[in-house]
Short mmCIF file of C-alpha atoms in Angstrom, two decimals:
data_model
loop_
_atom_site.label_atom_id
_atom_site.label_comp_id
_atom_site.label_asym_id
_atom_site.label_seq_id
_atom_site.Cartn_x
_atom_site.Cartn_y
_atom_site.Cartn_z
CA UNK A 62 -0.21 0.00 -0.12
CA UNK A 63 0.89 3.66 -0.78
CA UNK A 64 2.11 5.80 1.87
CA UNK A 65 2.07 9.74 2.27
CA UNK A 66 4.76 10.93 4.88
CA UNK A 67 3.71 14.37 6.84
CA UNK A 68 6.26 16.80 7.35
CA UNK A 69 5.88 19.98 8.47
CA UNK A 70 6.04 22.32 5.39
CA UNK A 71 2.30 20.81 3.43
CA UNK A 72 1.31 17.98 1.32
CA UNK A 73 0.73 17.84 -2.90
CA UNK A 74 -2.41 17.52 -4.73
CA UNK A 75 -1.08 13.74 -5.69
CA UNK A 76 -1.05 12.41 -1.45
CA UNK A 77 -4.24 14.27 -1.32
CA UNK A 78 -5.60 12.13 -3.77
CA UNK A 79 -3.92 9.38 -2.69
CA UNK A 80 -5.23 9.51 0.91
CA UNK A 81 -8.75 10.70 0.04
CA UNK A 82 -9.95 8.58 -3.13
CA UNK A 83 -6.26 5.74 -2.92
CA UNK A 84 -6.39 4.48 0.87
CA UNK A 85 -3.25 5.28 1.15
CA UNK A 86 -1.66 4.63 4.98
CA UNK A 87 -0.37 7.67 6.84
CA UNK A 88 3.03 8.73 8.69
CA UNK A 89 4.28 11.27 10.42
CA UNK A 90 7.99 12.72 10.14
CA UNK A 91 10.26 12.48 13.01
CA UNK A 92 10.80 16.59 11.88
CA UNK A 93 7.26 16.71 12.60
CA UNK A 94 6.31 15.25 16.00
CA UNK A 95 9.90 17.40 16.55
CA UNK A 96 7.51 20.95 16.07
CA UNK A 97 4.61 19.41 17.20
CA UNK A 98 6.04 19.49 20.74
CA UNK A 99 7.94 22.73 20.40
CA UNK A 100 4.99 24.72 19.54
CA UNK A 101 2.77 23.33 22.48
CA UNK A 102 5.68 23.95 25.05
CA UNK A 103 4.39 27.42 23.45
CA UNK A 104 0.93 26.87 24.30
CA UNK A 105 1.63 25.41 27.34
CA UNK A 106 3.70 28.59 28.22
CA UNK A 107 1.52 30.89 27.39
CA UNK A 108 -1.49 28.59 29.27
CA UNK A 109 -0.15 28.45 32.95
CA UNK A 110 0.30 32.78 32.50
CA UNK A 111 -3.02 34.88 33.84
CA UNK A 112 -3.42 37.34 30.86
CA UNK A 113 -5.60 36.02 28.85
CA UNK A 114 -4.59 34.40 24.79
CA UNK A 115 -7.59 33.57 22.21
CA UNK A 116 -8.01 30.29 21.54
CA UNK A 117 -6.34 29.34 25.14
CA UNK A 118 -7.31 31.17 28.28
CA UNK A 119 -10.52 32.64 26.32
CA UNK A 120 -13.96 31.92 24.10
CA UNK A 121 -14.06 32.06 20.70
CA UNK A 122 -15.66 34.59 18.12
CA UNK A 123 -17.85 36.88 19.83
CA UNK A 124 -17.83 35.55 23.18
CA UNK A 125 -13.95 35.98 22.88
CA UNK A 126 -13.80 38.36 25.73
CA UNK A 127 -14.45 35.92 28.72
CA UNK A 128 -10.92 35.19 29.94
CA UNK A 129 -11.10 31.30 30.77
CA UNK A 130 -10.35 29.66 34.33
CA UNK A 131 -8.00 26.93 33.75
CA UNK A 132 -10.11 24.17 35.39
CA UNK A 133 -12.97 24.86 32.52
CA UNK A 134 -10.72 24.61 29.77
CA UNK A 135 -11.11 21.38 28.66
CA UNK A 136 -14.15 21.32 29.00
CA UNK A 137 -14.45 24.43 26.95
CA UNK A 138 -12.35 22.93 23.60
CA UNK A 139 -14.52 20.15 24.76
CA UNK A 140 -17.48 22.01 23.61
CA UNK A 141 -17.02 23.85 20.50
CA UNK A 142 -16.53 21.01 18.84
CA UNK A 143 -20.10 19.78 20.57
CA UNK A 144 -21.71 22.39 19.37
CA UNK A 145 -19.82 23.15 16.11
CA UNK A 146 -20.63 19.85 15.15
CA UNK A 147 -23.79 21.89 13.72
CA UNK A 148 -24.34 19.96 10.32
CA UNK A 149 -27.12 19.03 8.38
CA UNK A 150 -28.69 17.38 5.14
CA UNK A 151 -27.95 14.50 3.22
CA UNK A 152 -23.92 12.98 4.24
CA UNK A 153 -21.16 13.82 2.16
CA UNK A 154 -19.16 11.83 0.16
CA UNK A 155 -16.01 9.52 2.40
CA UNK A 156 -13.85 11.07 -0.61
CA UNK A 157 -14.58 14.64 0.72
CA UNK A 158 -14.21 13.67 4.04
CA UNK A 159 -11.06 11.27 3.78
CA UNK A 160 -9.64 14.76 2.35
CA UNK A 161 -10.92 16.90 4.63
CA UNK A 162 -9.26 15.28 7.70
CA UNK A 163 -6.04 14.25 5.69
CA UNK A 164 -5.66 18.65 5.19
CA UNK A 165 -6.32 19.59 8.53
CA UNK A 166 -3.25 17.24 9.20
CA UNK A 167 -1.67 18.35 7.76
CA UNK A 168 -1.55 21.69 8.93
CA UNK A 169 -1.89 20.06 12.93
CA UNK A 170 1.63 19.05 11.55
CA UNK A 171 3.03 22.09 10.54
CA UNK A 172 4.19 22.76 13.88
CA UNK A 173 1.73 26.67 13.72
CA UNK A 174 -1.46 25.32 15.22
CA UNK A 175 -0.07 23.96 19.16
CA UNK A 176 -1.54 20.91 18.86
CA UNK A 177 -0.02 17.94 20.43
CA UNK A 178 1.76 15.17 18.81
CA UNK A 179 -0.98 12.66 20.29
CA UNK A 180 -3.92 14.86 18.51
CA UNK A 181 -1.92 13.88 15.21
CA UNK A 182 -1.38 10.92 16.00
CA UNK A 183 -5.21 9.85 16.35
CA UNK A 184 -6.29 11.74 12.90
CA UNK A 185 -3.48 9.61 11.45
CA UNK A 186 -4.83 6.63 13.60
CA UNK A 187 -8.24 7.44 11.92
CA UNK A 188 -7.16 7.35 8.86
CA UNK A 189 -5.54 4.84 8.62
CA UNK A 190 -7.97 3.01 10.37
CA UNK A 191 -10.41 3.69 7.27
CA UNK A 192 -12.69 5.28 9.97
CA UNK A 193 -15.25 7.92 8.10
CA UNK A 194 -16.33 10.55 10.36
CA UNK A 195 -20.07 11.78 9.27
CA UNK A 196 -20.11 14.80 7.53
CA UNK A 197 -23.26 16.30 6.46
CA UNK A 198 -23.86 19.05 3.30
CA UNK A 199 -24.69 21.94 4.70
CA UNK A 200 -23.18 23.80 8.04
CA UNK A 201 -19.64 26.08 6.30
CA UNK A 202 -19.86 29.62 5.67
CA UNK A 203 -16.24 29.11 3.90
CA UNK A 204 -14.84 30.96 7.12
CA UNK A 205 -13.50 30.86 9.89
CA UNK A 206 -12.62 27.07 8.43
CA UNK A 207 -15.28 24.75 7.57
CA UNK A 208 -16.30 24.90 10.46
CA UNK A 209 -19.14 22.22 10.60
CA UNK A 210 -17.14 19.45 8.74
CA UNK A 211 -14.33 19.86 10.66
CA UNK A 212 -16.61 19.62 13.76
CA UNK A 213 -18.39 16.03 12.55
CA UNK A 214 -14.33 14.90 12.11
CA UNK A 215 -13.08 16.08 15.67
CA UNK A 216 -16.45 15.25 17.50
CA UNK A 217 -14.87 11.46 16.10
CA UNK A 218 -11.77 11.55 17.73
CA UNK A 219 -12.81 12.41 20.75
CA UNK A 220 -15.27 9.64 20.49
CA UNK A 221 -18.68 11.10 19.95
CA UNK A 222 -21.32 11.32 17.47
CA UNK A 223 -21.10 8.87 14.13
CA UNK A 224 -18.92 7.74 11.45
CA UNK A 225 -18.34 5.16 8.75
CA UNK A 226 -15.96 2.08 9.28
CA UNK A 227 -14.17 0.46 6.42
CA UNK A 228 -16.78 -2.00 5.87
CA UNK A 229 -19.12 1.12 4.62
CA UNK A 230 -21.39 0.81 8.14
CA UNK A 231 -22.18 3.49 10.26
CA UNK A 232 -21.77 3.57 13.90
CA UNK A 233 -21.10 5.58 16.88
CA UNK A 234 -17.52 6.70 16.35
CA UNK A 235 -16.08 5.02 20.45
CA UNK A 236 -17.31 1.72 19.22
CA UNK A 237 -15.04 2.09 15.82
CA UNK A 238 -12.43 3.66 18.03
CA UNK A 239 -12.19 0.82 20.23
CA UNK A 240 -12.76 -1.09 18.08
CA UNK A 241 -8.92 -0.65 16.67
CA UNK A 242 -7.36 0.24 19.24
CA UNK A 243 -7.90 3.74 19.63
CA UNK A 244 -7.94 5.85 22.34
CA UNK A 245 -10.33 8.69 22.93
CA UNK A 246 -8.86 12.86 22.45
CA UNK A 247 -9.29 14.39 26.21
CA UNK A 248 -8.79 17.97 24.06
CA UNK A 249 -6.46 20.77 26.00
CA UNK A 250 -5.98 24.25 25.68
CA UNK A 251 -6.46 25.28 21.64
CA UNK A 252 -6.89 22.33 20.36
CA UNK A 253 -10.55 21.85 20.04
CA UNK A 254 -10.23 25.09 17.93
CA UNK A 255 -7.01 23.89 16.28
CA UNK A 256 -9.00 21.06 14.64
CA UNK A 257 -12.46 23.13 13.06
CA UNK A 258 -10.28 26.99 12.13
CA UNK A 259 -9.04 25.91 8.21
CA UNK A 260 -9.93 25.62 4.61
CA UNK A 261 -9.89 21.43 4.19
CA UNK A 262 -12.74 20.91 2.54
CA UNK A 263 -13.22 23.55 0.27
CA UNK A 264 -9.56 23.39 -0.47
CA UNK A 265 -9.98 19.15 -0.87
CA UNK A 266 -13.19 18.80 -3.10
CA UNK A 267 -10.93 21.48 -5.07
CA UNK A 268 -8.14 18.86 -5.81
CA UNK A 269 -9.92 16.62 -6.73
CA UNK A 270 -11.94 18.46 -9.15
CA UNK A 271 -8.95 19.84 -10.28
CA UNK A 272 -7.65 16.27 -11.04
CA UNK A 273 -11.33 15.09 -12.85
CA UNK A 274 -11.11 18.53 -14.88
CA UNK A 275 -7.50 17.59 -16.51
CA UNK A 276 -9.24 14.20 -17.92
CA UNK A 277 -12.58 15.92 -18.80
CA UNK A 278 -10.55 18.40 -21.03
CA UNK A 279 -8.59 16.01 -23.09
CA UNK A 280 -11.65 14.07 -23.52
CA UNK A 281 -12.98 17.45 -24.43
CA UNK A 282 -10.94 18.06 -26.80
CA UNK A 283 -10.99 14.35 -28.42
CA UNK A 284 -14.54 14.38 -28.48
CA UNK A 285 -14.27 17.61 -30.41
CA UNK A 286 -12.42 16.12 -32.75
CA UNK A 287 -14.22 13.07 -33.69
CA UNK A 288 -17.35 15.20 -34.36
CA UNK A 289 -14.94 17.44 -36.45
CA UNK A 290 -14.47 14.28 -38.44
CA UNK A 291 -17.64 13.15 -38.70
CA UNK A 292 -18.40 16.59 -40.21
CA UNK A 293 -16.05 16.28 -42.91
CA UNK A 294 -15.08 19.81 -41.51
CA UNK A 295 -11.01 20.73 -41.94
CA UNK A 296 -8.30 20.52 -39.62
CA UNK A 297 -6.56 23.22 -40.91
CA UNK A 298 -7.65 25.63 -37.86
CA UNK A 299 -5.85 23.39 -35.56
CA UNK A 300 -2.81 23.86 -36.92
CA UNK A 301 -0.11 25.55 -34.47
CA UNK A 302 1.06 28.61 -36.33
CA UNK A 303 -2.19 29.91 -35.90
CA UNK A 304 -2.36 29.47 -32.11
CA UNK A 305 0.82 30.58 -32.13
CA UNK A 306 0.08 34.27 -33.13
CA UNK A 307 -2.87 34.23 -29.78
CA UNK A 308 -0.07 32.57 -27.15
CA UNK A 309 -2.63 31.31 -24.50
CA UNK A 310 -0.89 27.77 -23.74
CA UNK A 311 -4.45 26.33 -22.81
CA UNK A 312 -5.78 26.75 -26.24
CA UNK A 313 -2.63 25.78 -28.46
CA UNK A 314 -2.59 22.37 -26.07
CA UNK A 315 -6.20 22.03 -27.07
CA UNK A 316 -5.56 22.57 -30.81
CA UNK A 317 -2.65 20.51 -30.57
CA UNK A 318 -4.34 17.23 -28.58
CA UNK A 319 -6.93 17.47 -31.47
CA UNK A 320 -4.56 17.98 -34.47
CA UNK A 321 -3.38 14.30 -33.11
CA UNK A 322 -6.48 12.52 -33.17
CA UNK A 323 -7.17 13.59 -36.36
CA UNK A 324 -3.70 12.91 -37.39
CA UNK A 325 -4.28 10.23 -40.85
CA UNK A 326 -8.29 10.57 -41.13
CA UNK A 327 -10.12 10.38 -44.45
CA UNK A 328 -12.80 12.26 -43.95
CA UNK A 329 -11.17 15.69 -42.91
CA UNK A 330 -11.95 17.82 -45.54
CA UNK A 331 -14.84 16.25 -47.76
CA UNK A 332 -17.50 18.91 -47.88
CA UNK A 333 -21.03 17.14 -49.04
CA UNK A 334 -21.48 17.35 -52.97
CA UNK A 335 -18.34 18.51 -53.43
CA UNK A 336 -20.11 21.60 -51.57
CA UNK A 337 -17.26 24.65 -50.81
CA UNK A 338 -17.36 24.97 -46.80
CA UNK A 339 -15.66 27.97 -46.63
CA UNK A 340 -15.46 27.67 -42.41
CA UNK A 341 -16.78 25.10 -40.31
CA UNK A 342 -19.65 26.50 -37.44
CA UNK A 343 -17.80 28.15 -33.99
CA UNK A 344 -18.57 25.04 -31.80
CA UNK A 345 -16.44 23.13 -34.44
CA UNK A 346 -13.73 26.07 -35.46
CA UNK A 347 -13.52 27.65 -31.68
CA UNK A 348 -13.22 24.92 -30.09
CA UNK A 349 -9.79 24.95 -29.18
CA UNK A 350 -10.30 28.48 -27.76
CA UNK A 351 -13.25 27.51 -25.41
CA UNK A 352 -10.96 24.16 -24.26
CA UNK A 353 -8.06 26.41 -23.78
CA UNK A 354 -9.31 29.16 -21.62
CA UNK A 355 -10.50 26.70 -19.13
CA UNK A 356 -7.42 24.68 -19.37
CA UNK A 357 -5.70 28.22 -18.33
CA UNK A 358 -8.06 28.64 -15.19
CA UNK A 359 -7.35 24.99 -14.63
CA UNK A 360 -3.47 25.92 -13.92
CA UNK A 361 -4.44 29.27 -12.26
CA UNK A 362 -7.11 26.98 -9.55
CA UNK A 363 -3.67 24.90 -9.44
CA UNK A 364 -1.78 27.47 -8.50
CA UNK A 365 -4.15 28.69 -6.11
CA UNK A 366 -4.55 24.62 -4.33
CA UNK A 367 -0.81 24.39 -4.76
CA UNK A 368 -0.74 27.83 -2.69
CA UNK A 369 -2.89 26.67 -0.14
CA UNK A 370 -1.65 23.19 0.35
CA UNK A 371 1.78 24.53 1.73
CA UNK A 372 -0.12 26.89 3.84
CA UNK A 373 -0.88 26.43 7.37
CA UNK A 374 -4.32 27.92 7.80
CA UNK A 375 -5.57 28.31 11.83
CA UNK A 376 -5.77 30.77 13.99
CA UNK A 377 -4.22 32.08 16.17
CA UNK A 378 -0.84 30.80 15.28
CA UNK A 379 2.09 29.87 16.41
CA UNK A 380 4.92 31.67 14.83
CA UNK A 381 8.92 30.31 14.42
CA UNK A 382 9.66 32.95 17.29
CA UNK A 383 6.98 32.22 19.42
CA UNK A 384 4.57 34.76 19.33
CA UNK A 385 0.69 33.46 19.24
CA UNK A 386 -1.05 35.88 17.02
CA UNK A 387 -4.60 36.00 15.77
CA UNK A 388 -5.16 36.45 11.91
CA UNK A 389 -7.22 35.65 9.22
CA UNK A 390 -6.08 33.44 6.86
CA UNK A 391 -8.55 30.92 7.64
CA UNK A 392 -10.91 33.44 4.96
CA UNK A 393 -11.62 30.94 2.26
CA UNK A 394 -11.70 34.00 -0.59
CA UNK A 395 -8.21 32.21 -2.79
CA UNK A 396 -10.33 28.90 -2.78
CA UNK A 397 -13.86 29.44 -3.50
CA UNK A 398 -12.98 32.46 -5.83
CA UNK A 399 -11.17 29.59 -8.09
CA UNK A 400 -14.14 26.87 -7.49
CA UNK A 401 -16.35 29.55 -8.95
CA UNK A 402 -13.65 30.14 -12.14
CA UNK A 403 -14.02 26.22 -12.78
CA UNK A 404 -17.27 26.14 -12.39
CA UNK A 405 -18.15 29.09 -15.04
CA UNK A 406 -15.26 27.01 -17.78
CA UNK A 407 -17.46 23.63 -17.01
CA UNK A 408 -20.98 25.01 -17.98
CA UNK A 409 -18.72 26.88 -20.89
CA UNK A 410 -17.30 23.63 -21.88
CA UNK A 411 -20.65 21.64 -21.88
CA UNK A 412 -22.10 24.63 -23.25
CA UNK A 413 -20.21 24.22 -27.22
CA UNK A 414 -19.94 20.30 -26.49
CA UNK A 415 -23.88 20.49 -26.95
CA UNK A 416 -23.76 22.72 -29.71
CA UNK A 417 -21.22 20.09 -31.67
CA UNK A 418 -23.79 17.30 -31.03
CA UNK A 419 -26.66 18.93 -31.97
CA UNK A 420 -25.73 19.54 -35.34
CA UNK A 421 -24.30 15.87 -35.87
CA UNK A 422 -28.25 14.72 -35.38
CA UNK A 423 -29.82 18.14 -37.11
CA UNK A 424 -29.28 17.12 -41.08
CA UNK A 425 -29.57 20.44 -42.16
CA UNK A 426 -26.42 20.81 -40.59
CA UNK A 427 -24.84 17.54 -40.15
CA UNK A 428 -23.65 17.03 -43.97
CA UNK A 429 -25.36 14.00 -45.31
CA UNK A 430 -25.73 12.87 -41.93
CA UNK A 431 -29.76 11.31 -41.21
CA UNK A 432 -31.59 13.10 -38.95
CA UNK A 433 -30.92 12.49 -35.68
CA UNK A 434 -28.27 9.92 -36.82
CA UNK A 435 -31.51 6.79 -36.75
CA UNK A 436 -31.70 3.94 -38.68
CA UNK A 437 -34.81 4.44 -40.12
CA UNK A 438 -35.88 8.47 -39.63
CA UNK A 439 -38.78 8.53 -38.88
CA UNK A 440 -39.33 5.40 -37.39
CA UNK A 441 -37.05 5.71 -35.12
CA UNK A 442 -35.95 8.98 -33.00
CA UNK A 443 -31.55 7.75 -32.66
CA UNK A 444 -30.53 10.22 -30.64
CA UNK A 445 -32.85 12.65 -30.44
CA UNK A 446 -33.73 12.28 -26.33
CA UNK A 447 -30.30 11.95 -26.07
CA UNK A 448 -29.41 15.39 -27.09
CA UNK A 449 -32.29 16.45 -24.53
CA UNK A 450 -30.58 14.78 -21.50
CA UNK A 451 -27.45 16.56 -22.74
CA UNK A 452 -29.78 19.98 -23.33
CA UNK A 453 -30.88 19.61 -19.87
CA UNK A 454 -27.55 19.24 -18.33
CA UNK A 455 -25.58 21.88 -20.00
CA UNK A 456 -29.27 24.05 -18.25
CA UNK A 457 -28.52 22.96 -14.91
CA UNK A 458 -24.50 23.82 -15.66
CA UNK A 459 -25.58 27.43 -16.16
CA UNK A 460 -27.54 27.05 -12.87
CA UNK A 461 -24.34 25.71 -11.07
CA UNK A 462 -21.94 28.46 -12.63
CA UNK A 463 -23.97 31.48 -10.78
CA UNK A 464 -21.22 31.60 -8.00
CA UNK A 465 -21.35 31.18 -4.74
CA UNK A 466 -18.17 33.95 -3.06
CA UNK A 467 -20.11 36.56 -4.10
CA UNK A 468 -22.50 35.93 -1.41
CA UNK A 469 -21.86 36.46 2.38
CA UNK A 470 -24.09 36.62 5.46
CA UNK A 471 -22.84 37.99 8.61
CA UNK A 472 -22.84 35.17 11.88
CA UNK A 473 -22.03 35.17 15.20
CA UNK A 474 -23.00 38.72 16.50
CA UNK A 475 -21.48 40.15 13.32
CA UNK A 476 -18.20 39.61 14.03
CA UNK A 477 -18.02 37.29 11.75
CA UNK A 478 -19.24 39.43 9.28
CA UNK A 479 -17.79 38.68 5.91
CA UNK A 480 -17.26 35.09 4.49
CA UNK A 481 -16.40 33.43 1.38
CA UNK A 482 -19.25 30.71 1.50
CA UNK A 483 -16.14 28.28 -0.96
CA UNK A 484 -18.00 25.43 0.41
CA UNK A 485 -20.92 25.84 -0.99
CA UNK A 486 -18.94 26.66 -4.10
CA UNK A 487 -17.12 23.49 -3.87
CA UNK A 488 -19.90 21.46 -3.31
CA UNK A 489 -21.69 22.77 -6.35
CA UNK A 490 -18.88 22.41 -8.79
CA UNK A 491 -18.87 18.54 -7.73
CA UNK A 492 -21.99 18.36 -9.38
CA UNK A 493 -20.95 20.76 -12.36
CA UNK A 494 -17.71 18.30 -12.81
CA UNK A 495 -20.41 15.10 -12.85
CA UNK A 496 -22.67 16.53 -15.20
CA UNK A 497 -19.69 17.57 -17.44
CA UNK A 498 -18.35 14.62 -17.92
CA UNK A 499 -22.25 13.29 -19.20
CA UNK A 500 -22.38 15.50 -21.75
CA UNK A 501 -18.86 14.67 -23.15
CA UNK A 502 -20.08 10.97 -23.36
CA UNK A 503 -23.23 12.61 -24.98
CA UNK A 504 -20.90 13.88 -27.82
CA UNK A 505 -18.56 10.92 -27.90
CA UNK A 506 -21.91 8.46 -28.75
CA UNK A 507 -23.21 10.53 -31.59
CA UNK A 508 -20.01 11.39 -33.13
CA UNK A 509 -18.75 7.99 -32.84
CA UNK A 510 -22.46 6.64 -34.24
CA UNK A 511 -22.14 9.24 -36.83
CA UNK A 512 -18.66 8.81 -38.03
CA UNK A 513 -19.37 4.72 -38.52
CA UNK A 514 -22.52 6.23 -40.86
CA UNK A 515 -19.78 7.86 -43.00
CA UNK A 516 -19.52 4.52 -45.88
CA UNK A 517 -16.66 4.49 -47.76
CA UNK A 518 -14.22 7.12 -45.86
CA UNK A 519 -11.57 5.87 -43.55
CA UNK A 520 -11.50 7.71 -39.71
CA UNK A 521 -8.13 8.24 -38.07
CA UNK A 522 -6.10 6.03 -36.23
CA UNK A 523 -6.80 7.19 -33.17
CA UNK A 524 -10.36 7.18 -34.16
CA UNK A 525 -10.65 3.63 -35.19
CA UNK A 526 -8.85 3.09 -31.74
CA UNK A 527 -11.93 4.68 -30.04
CA UNK A 528 -14.66 3.15 -31.65
CA UNK A 529 -12.95 -0.37 -30.92
CA UNK A 530 -12.95 0.89 -27.12
CA UNK A 531 -16.27 2.47 -26.87
CA UNK A 532 -18.05 -0.37 -28.51
CA UNK A 533 -16.02 -2.82 -26.29
CA UNK A 534 -17.17 -1.50 -23.05
CA UNK A 535 -20.91 -1.69 -24.04
CA UNK A 536 -22.23 1.77 -25.90
CA UNK A 537 -23.68 0.08 -29.20
CA UNK A 538 -23.07 1.57 -33.22
CA UNK A 539 -25.75 2.68 -35.08
CA UNK A 540 -28.86 0.91 -36.14
CA UNK A 541 -32.37 0.31 -34.91
CA UNK A 542 -33.48 2.35 -31.41
CA UNK A 543 -33.40 0.30 -28.49
CA UNK A 544 -33.51 1.67 -24.75
CA UNK A 545 -31.10 4.07 -24.86
CA UNK A 546 -30.12 4.79 -21.28
CA UNK A 547 -27.31 2.16 -20.74
CA UNK A 548 -25.42 2.79 -23.80
CA UNK A 549 -25.49 6.64 -22.16
CA UNK A 550 -24.07 5.02 -18.30
CA UNK A 551 -21.92 2.89 -20.01
CA UNK A 552 -19.66 5.79 -22.03
CA UNK A 553 -20.38 7.96 -19.14
CA UNK A 554 -18.58 5.77 -17.47
CA UNK A 555 -16.28 4.69 -20.15
CA UNK A 556 -15.20 8.64 -20.19
CA UNK A 557 -14.66 8.72 -16.36
CA UNK A 558 -12.25 6.20 -16.25
CA UNK A 559 -10.26 7.73 -18.47
CA UNK A 560 -10.50 4.82 -20.96
CA UNK A 561 -11.44 6.95 -23.39
CA UNK A 562 -7.96 9.38 -23.82
CA UNK A 563 -6.32 5.67 -22.91
CA UNK A 564 -7.98 4.60 -26.43
CA UNK A 565 -6.77 7.58 -28.12
CA UNK A 566 -2.88 7.31 -26.48
CA UNK A 567 -2.20 3.67 -27.50
CA UNK A 568 -2.54 5.59 -30.82
CA UNK A 569 -1.27 9.09 -30.61
CA UNK A 570 0.80 8.76 -27.62
CA UNK A 571 0.21 11.16 -24.59
CA UNK A 572 -1.94 14.16 -24.84
CA UNK A 573 -1.55 17.51 -23.02
#
């Protein structure tokens, strides 16, 4: 099993995904344990002083004005976890919770939070045991951290609340901890607050969305190339010299991908009835420009994610010189913005893919293909309603593209009077990514069927590899009407699994 060693200087996107999706085992470095012990000494020294220190010997948020006596501080830390574990709604996916837990552990291990080594070891033990706290959809405003989601995780550390075991069954957390020999944590000064005050949930969802979108952008380049081929379009617009004069790197990468797919095609450049076509429609000709803009947006989002992965987000923090200072680094604006940017890019990519699909199905614009790619038009409806489904998904993507990060609802008696709504941005982006995959899958079904209907013309070698692989995956080709939902589901799984990209790369070599 893959092992991720957590140090003091952050983590990588690859490690997040390995833990969240790959069940990677976690170890804490010796450097980390030493840093945890050193910062804890600072907190213990402050706790012994008569002067109030926020998070150590005071209440929280709008209640920070009260100085808490030593005998009540353990209760204070326990109470903040219990009271903040106030989520509602459906359960959040297991991979999201594992990413959230791991990223909170990453910040704890920075040595900037003042948490004891024991707490970090217990957090790692829960992940290694496959214990996943029950976290709910609603409860984070994306500022002061993902408070309710992180609180539900901290609750499980204390042996309270519910969690899912490695067998997928939800049970009381204390039972699961006991079964795996994990002692519940009794929180000391500062530790309850340190477990709650980060952008870990929205960041984990950003990291996974970036990985998924990278695969979907490549898949979209492939389906765009297949549609261009099916429509007998021209690949001349993909020439590198044309994209060099507008030097957006994402645009150049998408055009290069499409050219690789189309290399050796016998369909491109043909015209129905030998009628000259000066230009293809925008949805075909401008595919690299739209997908490329999305790729560049993704590159920016990854830059933000990498910075956040290197961060220690907590309040207050223990600085290297021993000072303990309050700050506003828990505000989720940087992450929230790029989550919203990606939702916009996903919506536009889905929109242009749907326009290409519609063109394939319209006999007035498809350059000789049968209406709706039906076997016997009139008796058969072909892919008519597949496009309806695709259009509904695009409409949903447009609604999901409305930014969450422009909203703010004041909380905590106006102490926390401007929030990021980054968790909400992340939740809707997950839905957008899923829908984008489905939209690309519908274009794949239509484009492959259309290519097979071009009798007497030989598609590109990469296209032939896709046709073979997608038929083997259970997506049937041209013919009479049949129960279509299974074909669409198989195509969605084919795209989502990366098999579409793999089929092309088996011919072309690596795509971008």
